[in-house]
Short mmCIF file of C-alpha atoms in Angstrom, two decimals:
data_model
loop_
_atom_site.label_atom_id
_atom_site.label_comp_id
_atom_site.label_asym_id
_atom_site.label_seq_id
_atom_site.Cartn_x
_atom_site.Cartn_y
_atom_site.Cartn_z
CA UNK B 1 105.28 78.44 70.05
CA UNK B 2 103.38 76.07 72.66
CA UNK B 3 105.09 75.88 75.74
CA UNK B 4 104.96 72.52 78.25
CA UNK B 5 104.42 73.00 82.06
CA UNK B 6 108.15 71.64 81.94
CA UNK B 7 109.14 74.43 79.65
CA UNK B 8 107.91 77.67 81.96
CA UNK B 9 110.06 79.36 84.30
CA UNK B 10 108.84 77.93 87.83
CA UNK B 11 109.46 78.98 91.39
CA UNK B 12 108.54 77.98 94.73
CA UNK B 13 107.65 80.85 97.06
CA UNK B 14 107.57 79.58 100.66
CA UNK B 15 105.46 81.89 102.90
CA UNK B 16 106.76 80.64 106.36
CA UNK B 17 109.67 82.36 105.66
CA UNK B 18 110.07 86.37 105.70
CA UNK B 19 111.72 87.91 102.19
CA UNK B 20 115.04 86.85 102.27
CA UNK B 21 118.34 88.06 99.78
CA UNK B 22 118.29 84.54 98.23
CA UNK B 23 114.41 85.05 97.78
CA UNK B 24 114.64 88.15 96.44
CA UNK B 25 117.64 86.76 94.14
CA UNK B 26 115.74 83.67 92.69
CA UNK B 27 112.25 85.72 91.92
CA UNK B 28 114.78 88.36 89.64
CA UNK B 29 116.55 85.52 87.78
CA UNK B 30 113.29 83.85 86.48
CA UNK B 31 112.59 87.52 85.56
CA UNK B 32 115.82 87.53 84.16
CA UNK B 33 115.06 84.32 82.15
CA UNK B 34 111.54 85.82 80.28
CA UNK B 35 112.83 88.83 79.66
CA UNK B 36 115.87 87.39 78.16
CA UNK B 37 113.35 86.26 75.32
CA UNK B 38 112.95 83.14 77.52
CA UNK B 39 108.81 81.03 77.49
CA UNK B 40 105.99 83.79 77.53
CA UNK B 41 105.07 81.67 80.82
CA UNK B 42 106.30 81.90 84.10
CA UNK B 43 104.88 79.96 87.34
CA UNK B 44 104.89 80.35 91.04
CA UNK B 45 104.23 77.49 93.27
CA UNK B 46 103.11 79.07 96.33
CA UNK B 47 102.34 77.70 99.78
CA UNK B 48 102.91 78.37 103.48
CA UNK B 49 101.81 80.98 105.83
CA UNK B 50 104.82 82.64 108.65
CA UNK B 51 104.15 82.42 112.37
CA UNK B 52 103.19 85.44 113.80
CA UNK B 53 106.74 86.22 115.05
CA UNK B 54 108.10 86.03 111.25
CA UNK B 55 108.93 89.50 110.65
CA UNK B 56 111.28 89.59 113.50
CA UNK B 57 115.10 90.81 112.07
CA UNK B 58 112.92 91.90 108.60
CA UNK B 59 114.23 95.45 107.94
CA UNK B 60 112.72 97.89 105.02
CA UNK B 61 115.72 97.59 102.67
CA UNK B 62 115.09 93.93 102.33
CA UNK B 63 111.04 94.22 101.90
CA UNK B 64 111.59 97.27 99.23
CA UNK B 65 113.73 95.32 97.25
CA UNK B 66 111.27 92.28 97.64
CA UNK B 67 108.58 94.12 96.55
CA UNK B 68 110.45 95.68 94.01
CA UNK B 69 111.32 92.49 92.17
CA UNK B 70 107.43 91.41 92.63
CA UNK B 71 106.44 94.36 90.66
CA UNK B 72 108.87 93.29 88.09
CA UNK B 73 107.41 89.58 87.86
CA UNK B 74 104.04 91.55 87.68
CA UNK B 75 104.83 93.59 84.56
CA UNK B 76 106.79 90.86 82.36
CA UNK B 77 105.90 90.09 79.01
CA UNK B 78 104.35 86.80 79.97
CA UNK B 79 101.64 85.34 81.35
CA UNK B 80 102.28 84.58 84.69
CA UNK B 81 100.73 81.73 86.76
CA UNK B 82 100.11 80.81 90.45
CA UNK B 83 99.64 77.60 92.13
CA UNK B 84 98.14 77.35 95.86
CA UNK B 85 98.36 75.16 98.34
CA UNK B 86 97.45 74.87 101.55
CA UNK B 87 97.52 77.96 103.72
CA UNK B 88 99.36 80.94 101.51
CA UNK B 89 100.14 83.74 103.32
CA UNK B 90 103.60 86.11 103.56
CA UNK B 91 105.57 85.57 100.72
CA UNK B 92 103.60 83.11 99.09
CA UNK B 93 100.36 85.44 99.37
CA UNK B 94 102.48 88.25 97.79
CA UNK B 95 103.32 85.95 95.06
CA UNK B 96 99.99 84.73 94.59
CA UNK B 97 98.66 88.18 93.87
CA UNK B 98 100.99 88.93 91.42
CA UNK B 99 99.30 86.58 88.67
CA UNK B 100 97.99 87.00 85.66
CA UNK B 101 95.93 83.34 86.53
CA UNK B 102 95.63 81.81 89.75
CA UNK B 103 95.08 78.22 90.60
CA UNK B 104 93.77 76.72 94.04
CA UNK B 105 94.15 73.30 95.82
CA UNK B 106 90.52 72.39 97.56
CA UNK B 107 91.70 73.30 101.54
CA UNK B 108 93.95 76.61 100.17
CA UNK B 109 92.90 79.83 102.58
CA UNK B 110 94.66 83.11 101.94
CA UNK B 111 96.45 84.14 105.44
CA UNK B 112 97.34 87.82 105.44
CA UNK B 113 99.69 87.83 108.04
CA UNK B 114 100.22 89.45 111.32
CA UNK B 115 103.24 91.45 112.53
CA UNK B 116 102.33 90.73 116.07
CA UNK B 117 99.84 93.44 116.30
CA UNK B 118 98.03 93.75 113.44
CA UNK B 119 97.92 92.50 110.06
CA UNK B 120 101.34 93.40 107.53
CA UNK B 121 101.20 96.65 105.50
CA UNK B 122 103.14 95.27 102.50
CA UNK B 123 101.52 95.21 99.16
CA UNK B 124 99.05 92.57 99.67
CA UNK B 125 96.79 94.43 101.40
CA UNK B 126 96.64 97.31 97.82
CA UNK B 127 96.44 93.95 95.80
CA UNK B 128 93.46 92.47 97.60
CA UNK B 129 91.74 96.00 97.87
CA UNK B 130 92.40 96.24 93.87
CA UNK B 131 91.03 92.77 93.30
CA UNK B 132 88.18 92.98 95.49
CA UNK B 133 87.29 96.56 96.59
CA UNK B 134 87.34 98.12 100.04
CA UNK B 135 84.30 96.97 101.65
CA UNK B 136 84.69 92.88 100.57
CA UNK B 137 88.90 93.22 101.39
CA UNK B 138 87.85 94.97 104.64
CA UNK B 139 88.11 92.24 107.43
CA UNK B 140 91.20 90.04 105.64
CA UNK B 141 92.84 94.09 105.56
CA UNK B 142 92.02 94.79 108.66
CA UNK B 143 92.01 91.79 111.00
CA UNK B 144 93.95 88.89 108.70
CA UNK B 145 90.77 86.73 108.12
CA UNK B 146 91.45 84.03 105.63
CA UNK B 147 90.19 83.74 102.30
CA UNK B 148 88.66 79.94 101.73
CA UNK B 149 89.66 78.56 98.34
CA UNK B 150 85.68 78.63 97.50
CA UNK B 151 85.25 82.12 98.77
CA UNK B 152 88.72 82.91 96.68
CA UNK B 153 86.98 81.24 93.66
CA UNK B 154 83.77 83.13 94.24
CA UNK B 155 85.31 86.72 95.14
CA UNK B 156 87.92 86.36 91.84
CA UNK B 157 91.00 85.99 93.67
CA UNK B 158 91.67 82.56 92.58
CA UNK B 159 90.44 81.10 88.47
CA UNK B 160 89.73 78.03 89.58
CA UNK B 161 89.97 75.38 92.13
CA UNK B 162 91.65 72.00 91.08
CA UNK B 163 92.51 68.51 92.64
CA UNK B 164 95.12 67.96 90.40
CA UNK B 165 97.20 71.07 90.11
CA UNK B 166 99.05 69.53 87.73
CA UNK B 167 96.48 69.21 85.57
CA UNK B 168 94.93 72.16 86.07
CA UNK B 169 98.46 73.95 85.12
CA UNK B 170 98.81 72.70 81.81
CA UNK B 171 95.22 73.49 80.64
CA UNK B 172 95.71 76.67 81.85
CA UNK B 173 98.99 76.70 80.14
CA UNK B 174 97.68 75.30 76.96
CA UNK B 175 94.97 78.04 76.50
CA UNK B 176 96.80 80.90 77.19
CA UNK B 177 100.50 80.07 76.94
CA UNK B 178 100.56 81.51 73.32
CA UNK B 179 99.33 85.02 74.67
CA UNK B 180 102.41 86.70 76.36
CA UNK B 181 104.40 89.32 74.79
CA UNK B 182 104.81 93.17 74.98
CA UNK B 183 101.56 93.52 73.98
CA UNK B 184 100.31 91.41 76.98
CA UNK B 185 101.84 94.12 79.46
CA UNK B 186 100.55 96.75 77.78
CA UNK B 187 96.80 95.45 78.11
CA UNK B 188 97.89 94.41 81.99
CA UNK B 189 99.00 97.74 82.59
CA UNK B 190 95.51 99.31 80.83
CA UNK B 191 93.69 96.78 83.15
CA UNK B 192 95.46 97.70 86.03
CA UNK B 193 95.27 101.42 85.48
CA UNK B 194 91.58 101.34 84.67
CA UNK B 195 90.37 100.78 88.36
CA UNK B 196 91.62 104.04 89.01
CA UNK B 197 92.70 106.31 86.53
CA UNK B 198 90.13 108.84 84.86
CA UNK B 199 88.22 108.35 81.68
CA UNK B 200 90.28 111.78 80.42
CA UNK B 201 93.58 110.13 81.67
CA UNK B 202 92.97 106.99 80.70
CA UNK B 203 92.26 108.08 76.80
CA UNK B 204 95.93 109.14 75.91
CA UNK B 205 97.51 105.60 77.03
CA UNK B 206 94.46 103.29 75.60
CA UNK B 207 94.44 105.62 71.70
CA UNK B 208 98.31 104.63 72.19
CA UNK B 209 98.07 101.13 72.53
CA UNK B 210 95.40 101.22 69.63
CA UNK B 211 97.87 103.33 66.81
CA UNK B 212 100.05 100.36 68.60
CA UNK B 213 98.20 97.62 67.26
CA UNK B 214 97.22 99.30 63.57
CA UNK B 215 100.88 99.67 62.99
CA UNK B 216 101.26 95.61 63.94
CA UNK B 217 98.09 95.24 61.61
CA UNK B 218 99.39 96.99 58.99
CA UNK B 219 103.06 95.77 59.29
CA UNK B 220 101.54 92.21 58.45
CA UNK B 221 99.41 93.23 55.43
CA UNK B 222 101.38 91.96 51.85
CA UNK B 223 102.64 94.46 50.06
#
């Protein structure tokens, strides 16, 4: 079934401000929504960056369930979307990360941000070295230097770079809205696991997925 920009799930993750209870709240009931056999399409509007004094009153229970609940948007059975804007960094960089497709305003930098004495340790930092490698996440890891929307675009962090986000939404929502499912985590999770997981290891989960998809095949088939 085709779904409409108007149709998907959508969310606005604002990165000036740290995770929050409500934040946290909000991310798990779109979540909530596609898993409840909701649109195969979920979006995140994403934009801001926190001052450097934004962590201040954070404490871990709030962050782990934060991240938590990001991990869940990142394994739904949908293909997940995220719109930049401006500077994205906090919140809104988690977010970000978390796509399946990622769209860019001209003028977007990635921010990772600062804790006042060196750049946050939350799970932006693994994405960015999963997406990019070591040596080319090295100084936004190490020393918080934005990303460019170009250099984004070049490096793979962002699919493409739009002046009309809108626009660029619903093509990207017209191509690929159709392709979210189970079976859409599944190859995620292969993709994901791939960067790191031994040939050997990697052969049990990929022949599973396979004996997955000849039983579809074969379900189809007339009788």
């Amino acid at each position: 079934m085709d779904v409409t920009v108007d149709e998907a799930p959508t969310l606005a993750v604002d990165g000036r401000r740290p995770p929050t209870a409500v934040a946290v709240k909000e991310l798990a009931a779109l979540c909530d929504r596609v898993e409840d056999g909701g649109p195969a399409v979920a979006v995140l509007r994403v934009s801001g960056a926190p001052d450097a004094d934004w962590a201040d009153g954070l404490d871990t229970a709030l962050v782990t369930k934060w991240e938590r609940t990001l991990r869940r948007f990142e394994r739904l059975p949908a293909v997940t979307v995220a719109v930049a804007a401006g500077d994205t960094g906090g919140t809104a960089l988690d977010a970000f990360l978390t796509a399946d497709l990622r769209l860019a305003a001209p003028g977007t930098r990635l921010v990772p941000p600062s804790d006042g004495e060196a750049t946050w340790p939350g799970m932006a930092l693994f994405r960015l070295v999963r997406l990019l490698g070591a040596g080319r996440a090295r100084r936004a890891v190490l020393f918080g230097d934005p990303i460019g929307a170009e250099q984004a675009l070049a490096l793979g962090l962002a699919d493409d770079l739009t002046d009309d986000p809108e626009a660029g939404l619903a093509a990207l929502i017209a191509r690929y809205g159709e392709g979210g499912g189970s079976e859409l985590a599944v190859r995620r999770q292969l993709l994901l696991d791939a960067a790191t997981t031994p040939f050997e290891d990697a052969l049990g989960s990929h022949l599973a997925a396979c004996d997955r998809a000849l039983r579809r095949t074969t379900a189809r088939e007339p009788a």
